[in-house]
Amino acid sequence: MAIATATLSLHFGKFPIRQTHSSSRIRHRIPSGRGLNLNYPRASHRFACFGSKCSITDTEVYLDHVGTDEVEGQGRGVVEPHCPVPFVKLKTDILETESLNLLAEATFVDTLLTALPVLSEEEQHALSATPAHPAGLHAFYASCIAANVVEQLWNFAWPSAIALIHPSLLPVAVMGFFTKVAIIVGGPLVGKFMDHFPRVSAYNCLTIVQAAAQLLSSVMIIHAHSVRPTSLSTLLLRPWFVILVSAGAIERLCGVALGVANERDWVVLLAGVSRPIALAQANAVLNRIDLLCEIAGALLFGFLLSKFHPVICLKFASGLMMGLLPVTIVFTYLANKLSTGVLDRPKPSQTCCRTFNADSAIDANSIVFKGLEAIKLGWKEYLGQPVLPASLAWVLLYFNIVLTPGSLLTAFLTQRGLHPSIIGGFSGMCAFMGVAATFVSSTLVKQFGILKAGAVGLVFQALLLSMAVAVYWSGSISHQSPLLTFLFLIILSRLGHMSYDVVGAQILQTGIPSSKANLIGTTEIAVASLAESIMLGVAIIANDTSHFGCLALLSLLSVLGAAWMFCRWMLNPTDEQKSLFSYDPQF
């Protein structure tokens, strides 16, 4: 069939088509085009009706019953004329006009291609630094601020309030231990939930669950302050403490899932994965929001605790949770709307759901088997990565649970009778060192290279923590001045810790293939949580404040081990390491 413009007159007729004995039947199609030039100097007699050169527009010709093994000059037998082929009568004057039009069009296309603007290097840099959805990104920042203020305030509030119930580290250690276990076990399940449901709905659902868990925990702690104090063994078996541990585990699990969604998914979509400078700036903004909210939360609750009863402070925290929850949800929806729905994700297909329901028993066994296989594969890939020592050094830092601004150190300082405002100021200064580290780390990389910058951060942290432990074991920690010196050294050590955290992330990004980044990254988080849960288990056994020095010594040994492992790996590079970090001044 031929479809032509008004410039062509078409007549259909029949003429013989030769056919081979092959059983195959192939339809040959000449695709439609704006202009099609046919020039066949060796055309067979079957197409003699076409001119040696013609121009046909919007033409489709189908030739049926043509064998694939047809060879020119062989098998020219004539079969019944059942296949119509078009005869085209061409008008020479119209063809000349059409040729001129085609020439004009070709000239226009050439002019258009040569006139396309090419961005300069400065313009490309500006485009790379511009977020894909700037308005949505700013709404996302506002949502993160509202959520992080509550989360960081609560992270400081609950250990301080529990430490005032009983003079022991055991309640805080038990809560921390079960929180880490919940992350290790429930993390993949929550991650699967986030992947299989729309982003905005799943995010807001987890936000509401986290706020409800925080409110329930606050109610349980208020109830504990209102009852008469009991022995430690009785306290751990009380129903309110069991509910508190469960709510705390759910709250942390939701917090980790929301943090991963913010840092690994949402910010990439809003800033643009193909805009590296904008993405790096967005990551830096998220990091600073988290640290500044940590400073504000610790200082605010520390000030309130120094002025009012713990129950009043917890009620204030609960009111802040309920007040900022709708703000977080509104800004989350606003971020999606301002980004033209880039955060939307369709639900799983109904076919998959029907397949799952049809044979649930087999699929359940398959899910368990695949889950175990995924865990094995994760460990195999993790242990086989080319930058394993750098990752293990990062994991070893998680064994440090008391020489860092965490729940155990907060509980210890509270039981020492230190003023709450000083404790809040200590946590705030540690977070401020984290903000400073984001600027110091870039200077270290420029000065020493990426590998030596990581070693400098670890060695700096190890030296200052060694001095802090020496001050503690000197026996004068019972006085306020040595205690403040002990805390000041920990604050300074955070500069080295956070510098390695920033540099180590870049080392891992360089050494881990992008195809395995998620698998190795999630396994690394599980290993770090396992390390922290082991130390919390030791803290449960040595729960008396008199054993704090032993816990501090174990924490110091883990930091020294991390520095030794990384420096040994840096000083004895392999060929693969030299290839990965060939740009480093050391190589």
PDB file of C-alpha atoms in Angstrom, residues 246-513:
ATOM      1  CA  SER A 246       9.266  -1.253  73.407  1.00  0.00           C
ATOM      2  CA  ALA A 247       8.256   2.305  72.560  1.00  0.00           C
ATOM      3  CA  GLY A 248      11.880   3.411  72.563  1.00  0.00           C
ATOM      4  CA  ALA A 249      12.852   0.646  70.131  1.00  0.00           C
ATOM      5  CA  ILE A 250       9.997   1.571  67.774  1.00  0.00           C
ATOM      6  CA  GLU A 251      10.879   5.259  67.996  1.00  0.00           C
ATOM      7  CA  ARG A 252      14.550   4.659  67.076  1.00  0.00           C
ATOM      8  CA  LEU A 253      13.656   2.244  64.294  1.00  0.00           C
ATOM      9  CA  CYS A 254      11.377   4.842  62.731  1.00  0.00           C
ATOM     10  CA  GLY A 255      14.009   7.532  63.221  1.00  0.00           C
ATOM     11  CA  VAL A 256      16.674   5.491  61.426  1.00  0.00           C
ATOM     12  CA  ALA A 257      14.299   4.702  58.534  1.00  0.00           C
ATOM     13  CA  LEU A 258      13.329   8.367  58.159  1.00  0.00           C
ATOM     14  CA  GLY A 259      16.972   9.410  58.257  1.00  0.00           C
ATOM     15  CA  VAL A 260      17.887   6.928  55.513  1.00  0.00           C
ATOM     16  CA  ALA A 261      14.952   8.130  53.403  1.00  0.00           C
ATOM     17  CA  ASN A 262      16.081  11.740  53.795  1.00  0.00           C
ATOM     18  CA  GLU A 263      19.771  11.196  53.086  1.00  0.00           C
ATOM     19  CA  ARG A 264      19.681   8.398  50.483  1.00  0.00           C
ATOM     20  CA  ASP A 265      16.465   9.019  48.546  1.00  0.00           C
ATOM     21  CA  TRP A 266      14.616  12.307  48.977  1.00  0.00           C
ATOM     22  CA  VAL A 267      17.566  14.675  48.779  1.00  0.00           C
ATOM     23  CA  VAL A 268      18.835  12.913  45.629  1.00  0.00           C
ATOM     24  CA  LEU A 269      15.474  13.332  43.875  1.00  0.00           C
ATOM     25  CA  LEU A 270      15.050  16.970  44.897  1.00  0.00           C
ATOM     26  CA  ALA A 271      18.614  18.140  44.266  1.00  0.00           C
ATOM     27  CA  GLY A 272      19.125  16.027  41.136  1.00  0.00           C
ATOM     28  CA  VAL A 273      21.339  13.007  40.759  1.00  0.00           C
ATOM     29  CA  SER A 274      22.983  14.551  37.659  1.00  0.00           C
ATOM     30  CA  ARG A 275      23.844  17.767  39.526  1.00  0.00           C
ATOM     31  CA  PRO A 276      26.758  16.793  41.786  1.00  0.00           C
ATOM     32  CA  ILE A 277      27.505  20.226  43.219  1.00  0.00           C
ATOM     33  CA  ALA A 278      23.869  20.852  44.152  1.00  0.00           C
ATOM     34  CA  LEU A 279      23.675  17.381  45.689  1.00  0.00           C
ATOM     35  CA  ALA A 280      26.862  17.923  47.710  1.00  0.00           C
ATOM     36  CA  GLN A 281      25.542  21.247  48.964  1.00  0.00           C
ATOM     37  CA  ALA A 282      22.218  19.662  49.909  1.00  0.00           C
ATOM     38  CA  ASN A 283      24.031  16.914  51.823  1.00  0.00           C
ATOM     39  CA  ALA A 284      26.045  19.522  53.698  1.00  0.00           C
ATOM     40  CA  VAL A 285      22.875  21.456  54.560  1.00  0.00           C
ATOM     41  CA  LEU A 286      21.209  18.301  55.915  1.00  0.00           C
ATOM     42  CA  ASN A 287      24.284  17.524  58.021  1.00  0.00           C
ATOM     43  CA  ARG A 288      24.335  21.012  59.484  1.00  0.00           C
ATOM     44  CA  ILE A 289      20.599  20.970  60.169  1.00  0.00           C
ATOM     45  CA  ASP A 290      21.029  17.754  62.136  1.00  0.00           C
ATOM     46  CA  LEU A 291      23.972  19.058  64.164  1.00  0.00           C
ATOM     47  CA  LEU A 292      22.446  22.479  64.842  1.00  0.00           C
ATOM     48  CA  CYS A 293      19.202  20.848  65.969  1.00  0.00           C
ATOM     49  CA  GLU A 294      21.261  18.648  68.269  1.00  0.00           C
ATOM     50  CA  ILE A 295      22.849  21.756  69.758  1.00  0.00           C
ATOM     51  CA  ALA A 296      19.481  23.488  70.172  1.00  0.00           C
ATOM     52  CA  GLY A 297      17.745  20.427  71.616  1.00  0.00           C
ATOM     53  CA  ALA A 298      20.447  19.720  74.190  1.00  0.00           C
ATOM     54  CA  LEU A 299      20.745  23.351  75.291  1.00  0.00           C
ATOM     55  CA  LEU A 300      16.978  23.839  75.496  1.00  0.00           C
ATOM     56  CA  PHE A 301      16.199  20.755  77.558  1.00  0.00           C
ATOM     57  CA  GLY A 302      19.296  21.260  79.703  1.00  0.00           C
ATOM     58  CA  PHE A 303      18.156  24.786  80.518  1.00  0.00           C
ATOM     59  CA  LEU A 304      14.604  23.619  81.298  1.00  0.00           C
ATOM     60  CA  LEU A 305      15.880  20.794  83.477  1.00  0.00           C
ATOM     61  CA  SER A 306      17.969  23.236  85.478  1.00  0.00           C
ATOM     62  CA  LYS A 307      14.926  25.435  86.166  1.00  0.00           C
ATOM     63  CA  PHE A 308      11.968  23.060  86.479  1.00  0.00           C
ATOM     64  CA  HIS A 309      11.030  19.589  87.680  1.00  0.00           C
ATOM     65  CA  PRO A 310      11.688  16.744  85.177  1.00  0.00           C
ATOM     66  CA  VAL A 311       7.935  16.088  84.852  1.00  0.00           C
ATOM     67  CA  ILE A 312       7.321  19.675  83.729  1.00  0.00           C
ATOM     68  CA  CYS A 313      10.190  19.400  81.234  1.00  0.00           C
ATOM     69  CA  LEU A 314       8.752  16.170  79.812  1.00  0.00           C
ATOM     70  CA  LYS A 315       5.319  17.771  79.460  1.00  0.00           C
ATOM     71  CA  PHE A 316       6.912  20.644  77.548  1.00  0.00           C
ATOM     72  CA  ALA A 317       8.685  18.147  75.273  1.00  0.00           C
ATOM     73  CA  SER A 318       5.392  16.321  74.683  1.00  0.00           C
ATOM     74  CA  GLY A 319       3.647  19.542  73.732  1.00  0.00           C
ATOM     75  CA  LEU A 320       6.467  20.374  71.323  1.00  0.00           C
ATOM     76  CA  MET A 321       6.101  16.941  69.696  1.00  0.00           C
ATOM     77  CA  MET A 322       2.378  17.384  69.117  1.00  0.00           C
ATOM     78  CA  GLY A 323       2.808  20.963  67.907  1.00  0.00           C
ATOM     79  CA  LEU A 324       5.523  20.248  65.342  1.00  0.00           C
ATOM     80  CA  LEU A 325       4.032  17.006  64.004  1.00  0.00           C
ATOM     81  CA  PRO A 326       1.482  18.726  61.683  1.00  0.00           C
ATOM     82  CA  VAL A 327       4.171  21.202  60.625  1.00  0.00           C
ATOM     83  CA  THR A 328       6.399  18.324  59.517  1.00  0.00           C
ATOM     84  CA  ILE A 329       3.574  16.651  57.595  1.00  0.00           C
ATOM     85  CA  VAL A 330       2.478  19.875  55.874  1.00  0.00           C
ATOM     86  CA  PHE A 331       5.999  20.717  54.705  1.00  0.00           C
ATOM     87  CA  THR A 332       6.443  17.131  53.489  1.00  0.00           C
ATOM     88  CA  TYR A 333       3.382  17.412  51.257  1.00  0.00           C
ATOM     89  CA  LEU A 334       4.492  20.894  50.198  1.00  0.00           C
ATOM     90  CA  ALA A 335       7.918  19.581  49.158  1.00  0.00           C
ATOM     91  CA  ASN A 336       6.252  17.011  46.914  1.00  0.00           C
ATOM     92  CA  LYS A 337       3.852  19.563  45.418  1.00  0.00           C
ATOM     93  CA  LEU A 338       6.543  22.163  44.697  1.00  0.00           C
ATOM     94  CA  SER A 339       8.684  19.498  43.042  1.00  0.00           C
ATOM     95  CA  THR A 340       5.826  18.564  40.636  1.00  0.00           C
ATOM     96  CA  GLY A 341       5.274  15.213  42.312  1.00  0.00           C
ATOM     97  CA  VAL A 342       8.818  13.889  41.894  1.00  0.00           C
ATOM     98  CA  LEU A 343       8.494  12.102  45.246  1.00  0.00           C
ATOM     99  CA  ASP A 344       5.457  10.075  44.157  1.00  0.00           C
ATOM    100  CA  ARG A 345       5.967   6.367  43.727  1.00  0.00           C
ATOM    101  CA  PRO A 346       3.331   3.957  42.383  1.00  0.00           C
ATOM    102  CA  LYS A 347       2.101   1.066  44.484  1.00  0.00           C
ATOM    103  CA  PRO A 348       3.125  -2.492  43.661  1.00  0.00           C
ATOM    104  CA  SER A 349       1.160  -4.078  40.851  1.00  0.00           C
ATOM    105  CA  GLN A 350      -1.902  -6.070  41.739  1.00  0.00           C
ATOM    106  CA  THR A 351      -0.532  -9.014  39.765  1.00  0.00           C
ATOM    107  CA  CYS A 352       2.305  -9.395  42.240  1.00  0.00           C
ATOM    108  CA  CYS A 353      -0.130  -9.306  45.128  1.00  0.00           C
ATOM    109  CA  ARG A 354      -2.331 -11.986  43.536  1.00  0.00           C
ATOM    110  CA  THR A 355       0.694 -14.157  42.887  1.00  0.00           C
ATOM    111  CA  PHE A 356       1.742 -13.805  46.498  1.00  0.00           C
ATOM    112  CA  ASN A 357      -1.697 -14.690  47.845  1.00  0.00           C
ATOM    113  CA  ALA A 358      -2.106 -17.655  45.513  1.00  0.00           C
ATOM    114  CA  ASP A 359       0.756 -19.568  47.046  1.00  0.00           C
ATOM    115  CA  SER A 360       1.554 -17.855  50.298  1.00  0.00           C
ATOM    116  CA  ALA A 361       3.184 -20.858  51.967  1.00  0.00           C
ATOM    117  CA  ILE A 362       5.733 -21.344  49.190  1.00  0.00           C
ATOM    118  CA  ASP A 363       6.395 -17.625  48.912  1.00  0.00           C
ATOM    119  CA  ALA A 364       6.859 -17.328  52.675  1.00  0.00           C
ATOM    120  CA  ASN A 365       9.531 -20.020  52.587  1.00  0.00           C
ATOM    121  CA  SER A 366      11.060 -18.372  49.547  1.00  0.00           C
ATOM    122  CA  ILE A 367      11.164 -15.007  51.311  1.00  0.00           C
ATOM    123  CA  VAL A 368      12.958 -16.525  54.304  1.00  0.00           C
ATOM    124  CA  PHE A 369      15.424 -18.328  52.044  1.00  0.00           C
ATOM    125  CA  LYS A 370      16.082 -15.222  49.955  1.00  0.00           C
ATOM    126  CA  GLY A 371      16.475 -13.160  53.113  1.00  0.00           C
ATOM    127  CA  LEU A 372      19.144 -15.526  54.440  1.00  0.00           C
ATOM    128  CA  GLU A 373      20.852 -15.572  51.059  1.00  0.00           C
ATOM    129  CA  ALA A 374      20.849 -11.762  50.998  1.00  0.00           C
ATOM    130  CA  ILE A 375      22.457 -11.649  54.450  1.00  0.00           C
ATOM    131  CA  LYS A 376      25.149 -14.115  53.340  1.00  0.00           C
ATOM    132  CA  LEU A 377      25.780 -12.182  50.156  1.00  0.00           C
ATOM    133  CA  GLY A 378      25.973  -8.926  52.101  1.00  0.00           C
ATOM    134  CA  TRP A 379      28.613 -10.316  54.456  1.00  0.00           C
ATOM    135  CA  LYS A 380      30.546 -11.820  51.540  1.00  0.00           C
ATOM    136  CA  GLU A 381      30.602  -8.549  49.611  1.00  0.00           C
ATOM    137  CA  TYR A 382      31.361  -6.558  52.743  1.00  0.00           C
ATOM    138  CA  LEU A 383      34.377  -8.689  53.644  1.00  0.00           C
ATOM    139  CA  GLY A 384      35.564  -8.670  50.032  1.00  0.00           C
ATOM    140  CA  GLN A 385      35.470  -4.923  49.443  1.00  0.00           C
ATOM    141  CA  PRO A 386      38.792  -3.292  48.537  1.00  0.00           C
ATOM    142  CA  VAL A 387      38.565  -0.668  51.328  1.00  0.00           C
ATOM    143  CA  LEU A 388      37.645  -3.088  54.128  1.00  0.00           C
ATOM    144  CA  PRO A 389      40.188  -1.714  56.682  1.00  0.00           C
ATOM    145  CA  ALA A 390      38.722   1.786  56.346  1.00  0.00           C
ATOM    146  CA  SER A 391      35.234   0.399  56.921  1.00  0.00           C
ATOM    147  CA  LEU A 392      36.349  -1.705  59.902  1.00  0.00           C
ATOM    148  CA  ALA A 393      38.011   1.360  61.419  1.00  0.00           C
ATOM    149  CA  TRP A 394      34.669   3.162  61.147  1.00  0.00           C
ATOM    150  CA  VAL A 395      32.895   0.195  62.770  1.00  0.00           C
ATOM    151  CA  LEU A 396      35.433   0.085  65.625  1.00  0.00           C
ATOM    152  CA  LEU A 397      34.521   3.655  66.516  1.00  0.00           C
ATOM    153  CA  TYR A 398      31.035   2.402  67.394  1.00  0.00           C
ATOM    154  CA  PHE A 399      32.528   0.395  70.270  1.00  0.00           C
ATOM    155  CA  ASN A 400      33.137   3.779  71.892  1.00  0.00           C
ATOM    156  CA  ILE A 401      29.899   4.267  73.818  1.00  0.00           C
ATOM    157  CA  VAL A 402      30.965   6.299  76.857  1.00  0.00           C
ATOM    158  CA  LEU A 403      33.617   8.694  75.505  1.00  0.00           C
ATOM    159  CA  THR A 404      31.066  10.235  73.195  1.00  0.00           C
ATOM    160  CA  PRO A 405      27.980  12.426  73.782  1.00  0.00           C
ATOM    161  CA  GLY A 406      25.494   9.581  74.090  1.00  0.00           C
ATOM    162  CA  SER A 407      22.879   8.311  76.505  1.00  0.00           C
ATOM    163  CA  LEU A 408      25.338   6.528  78.828  1.00  0.00           C
ATOM    164  CA  LEU A 409      27.598   9.546  79.299  1.00  0.00           C
ATOM    165  CA  THR A 410      24.548  11.775  79.818  1.00  0.00           C
ATOM    166  CA  ALA A 411      23.239   9.387  82.488  1.00  0.00           C
ATOM    167  CA  PHE A 412      26.680   9.238  84.136  1.00  0.00           C
ATOM    168  CA  LEU A 413      27.039  13.022  84.308  1.00  0.00           C
ATOM    169  CA  THR A 414      23.504  13.403  85.645  1.00  0.00           C
ATOM    170  CA  GLN A 415      24.175  10.923  88.428  1.00  0.00           C
ATOM    171  CA  ARG A 416      27.443  12.728  89.205  1.00  0.00           C
ATOM    172  CA  GLY A 417      25.305  15.745  90.096  1.00  0.00           C
ATOM    173  CA  LEU A 418      26.571  17.938  87.277  1.00  0.00           C
ATOM    174  CA  HIS A 419      24.326  20.897  86.532  1.00  0.00           C
ATOM    175  CA  PRO A 420      21.889  20.129  83.656  1.00  0.00           C
ATOM    176  CA  SER A 421      22.867  23.306  81.827  1.00  0.00           C
ATOM    177  CA  ILE A 422      26.502  22.144  81.794  1.00  0.00           C
ATOM    178  CA  ILE A 423      25.450  18.741  80.431  1.00  0.00           C
ATOM    179  CA  GLY A 424      23.389  20.421  77.739  1.00  0.00           C
ATOM    180  CA  GLY A 425      26.263  22.741  76.887  1.00  0.00           C
ATOM    181  CA  PHE A 426      28.598  19.746  76.626  1.00  0.00           C
ATOM    182  CA  SER A 427      26.323  18.013  74.097  1.00  0.00           C
ATOM    183  CA  GLY A 428      25.882  21.251  72.184  1.00  0.00           C
ATOM    184  CA  MET A 429      29.637  21.863  71.944  1.00  0.00           C
ATOM    185  CA  CYS A 430      30.182  18.301  70.697  1.00  0.00           C
ATOM    186  CA  ALA A 431      27.654  18.928  67.950  1.00  0.00           C
ATOM    187  CA  PHE A 432      29.320  22.253  67.149  1.00  0.00           C
ATOM    188  CA  MET A 433      32.586  20.396  66.636  1.00  0.00           C
ATOM    189  CA  GLY A 434      30.752  18.255  64.109  1.00  0.00           C
ATOM    190  CA  VAL A 435      29.778  21.380  62.169  1.00  0.00           C
ATOM    191  CA  ALA A 436      33.380  22.624  62.298  1.00  0.00           C
ATOM    192  CA  ALA A 437      34.604  19.243  61.052  1.00  0.00           C
ATOM    193  CA  THR A 438      32.670  19.687  57.793  1.00  0.00           C
ATOM    194  CA  PHE A 439      34.984  22.622  57.027  1.00  0.00           C
ATOM    195  CA  VAL A 440      38.187  21.231  58.554  1.00  0.00           C
ATOM    196  CA  SER A 441      37.982  17.939  56.643  1.00  0.00           C
ATOM    197  CA  SER A 442      38.143  19.672  53.239  1.00  0.00           C
ATOM    198  CA  THR A 443      41.255  21.562  54.374  1.00  0.00           C
ATOM    199  CA  LEU A 444      42.872  18.322  55.548  1.00  0.00           C
ATOM    200  CA  VAL A 445      42.169  16.628  52.217  1.00  0.00           C
ATOM    201  CA  LYS A 446      43.734  19.506  50.280  1.00  0.00           C
ATOM    202  CA  GLN A 447      46.755  19.582  52.590  1.00  0.00           C
ATOM    203  CA  PHE A 448      47.520  15.873  53.078  1.00  0.00           C
ATOM    204  CA  GLY A 449      45.383  13.927  50.601  1.00  0.00           C
ATOM    205  CA  ILE A 450      42.332  11.841  51.376  1.00  0.00           C
ATOM    206  CA  LEU A 451      44.073   8.881  53.033  1.00  0.00           C
ATOM    207  CA  LYS A 452      46.386  10.916  55.255  1.00  0.00           C
ATOM    208  CA  ALA A 453      43.478  13.184  56.180  1.00  0.00           C
ATOM    209  CA  GLY A 454      41.617  10.146  57.507  1.00  0.00           C
ATOM    210  CA  ALA A 455      44.666   9.063  59.487  1.00  0.00           C
ATOM    211  CA  VAL A 456      45.070  12.563  60.958  1.00  0.00           C
ATOM    212  CA  GLY A 457      41.476  12.547  62.183  1.00  0.00           C
ATOM    213  CA  LEU A 458      41.753   9.132  63.841  1.00  0.00           C
ATOM    214  CA  VAL A 459      45.128   9.823  65.473  1.00  0.00           C
ATOM    215  CA  PHE A 460      43.918  13.200  66.754  1.00  0.00           C
ATOM    216  CA  GLN A 461      40.865  11.585  68.327  1.00  0.00           C
ATOM    217  CA  ALA A 462      42.927   8.761  69.872  1.00  0.00           C
ATOM    218  CA  LEU A 463      45.440  11.160  71.456  1.00  0.00           C
ATOM    219  CA  LEU A 464      42.806  13.400  73.035  1.00  0.00           C
ATOM    220  CA  LEU A 465      40.752  10.473  74.359  1.00  0.00           C
ATOM    221  CA  SER A 466      43.934   8.964  75.847  1.00  0.00           C
ATOM    222  CA  MET A 467      44.442  12.206  77.737  1.00  0.00           C
ATOM    223  CA  ALA A 468      40.793  12.204  78.843  1.00  0.00           C
ATOM    224  CA  VAL A 469      41.018   8.645  80.206  1.00  0.00           C
ATOM    225  CA  ALA A 470      44.281   9.545  81.975  1.00  0.00           C
ATOM    226  CA  VAL A 471      42.495  12.451  83.662  1.00  0.00           C
ATOM    227  CA  TYR A 472      39.674  10.144  84.742  1.00  0.00           C
ATOM    228  CA  TRP A 473      41.996   7.459  86.139  1.00  0.00           C
ATOM    229  CA  SER A 474      44.033  10.067  87.999  1.00  0.00           C
ATOM    230  CA  GLY A 475      41.376   9.825  90.697  1.00  0.00           C
ATOM    231  CA  SER A 476      40.571  13.540  90.780  1.00  0.00           C
ATOM    232  CA  ILE A 477      37.448  13.234  88.656  1.00  0.00           C
ATOM    233  CA  SER A 478      35.308  13.709  91.754  1.00  0.00           C
ATOM    234  CA  HIS A 479      36.228  17.410  91.701  1.00  0.00           C
ATOM    235  CA  GLN A 480      34.545  19.706  89.235  1.00  0.00           C
ATOM    236  CA  SER A 481      37.653  21.131  87.545  1.00  0.00           C
ATOM    237  CA  PRO A 482      39.135  17.738  86.485  1.00  0.00           C
ATOM    238  CA  LEU A 483      35.636  16.642  85.399  1.00  0.00           C
ATOM    239  CA  LEU A 484      35.311  19.704  83.177  1.00  0.00           C
ATOM    240  CA  THR A 485      38.795  19.031  81.770  1.00  0.00           C
ATOM    241  CA  PHE A 486      37.686  15.456  81.031  1.00  0.00           C
ATOM    242  CA  LEU A 487      34.635  16.756  79.154  1.00  0.00           C
ATOM    243  CA  PHE A 488      36.646  19.416  77.316  1.00  0.00           C
ATOM    244  CA  LEU A 489      39.042  16.783  75.951  1.00  0.00           C
ATOM    245  CA  ILE A 490      36.081  14.711  74.721  1.00  0.00           C
ATOM    246  CA  ILE A 491      34.684  17.807  72.989  1.00  0.00           C
ATOM    247  CA  LEU A 492      37.967  18.386  71.149  1.00  0.00           C
ATOM    248  CA  SER A 493      38.195  14.716  70.195  1.00  0.00           C
ATOM    249  CA  ARG A 494      34.895  15.042  68.338  1.00  0.00           C
ATOM    250  CA  LEU A 495      36.672  17.209  65.783  1.00  0.00           C
ATOM    251  CA  GLY A 496      38.870  14.253  64.803  1.00  0.00           C
ATOM    252  CA  HIS A 497      35.969  11.819  64.946  1.00  0.00           C
ATOM    253  CA  MET A 498      33.702  13.832  62.672  1.00  0.00           C
ATOM    254  CA  SER A 499      36.594  14.640  60.308  1.00  0.00           C
ATOM    255  CA  TYR A 500      37.176  10.938  59.770  1.00  0.00           C
ATOM    256  CA  ASP A 501      33.449  10.435  59.418  1.00  0.00           C
ATOM    257  CA  VAL A 502      33.394  12.869  56.494  1.00  0.00           C
ATOM    258  CA  VAL A 503      36.650  11.669  54.911  1.00  0.00           C
ATOM    259  CA  GLY A 504      35.857   8.002  55.514  1.00  0.00           C
ATOM    260  CA  ALA A 505      32.560   8.353  53.678  1.00  0.00           C
ATOM    261  CA  GLN A 506      34.429   9.635  50.615  1.00  0.00           C
ATOM    262  CA  ILE A 507      36.951   6.784  50.871  1.00  0.00           C
ATOM    263  CA  LEU A 508      34.146   4.234  50.931  1.00  0.00           C
ATOM    264  CA  GLN A 509      32.358   5.944  48.027  1.00  0.00           C
ATOM    265  CA  THR A 510      35.568   5.746  45.997  1.00  0.00           C
ATOM    266  CA  GLY A 511      36.396   2.140  46.808  1.00  0.00           C
ATOM    267  CA  ILE A 512      32.949   0.518  46.664  1.00  0.00           C
ATOM    268  CA  PRO A 513      31.423  -0.096  43.205  1.00  0.00           C
TER     269      PRO A 513
END
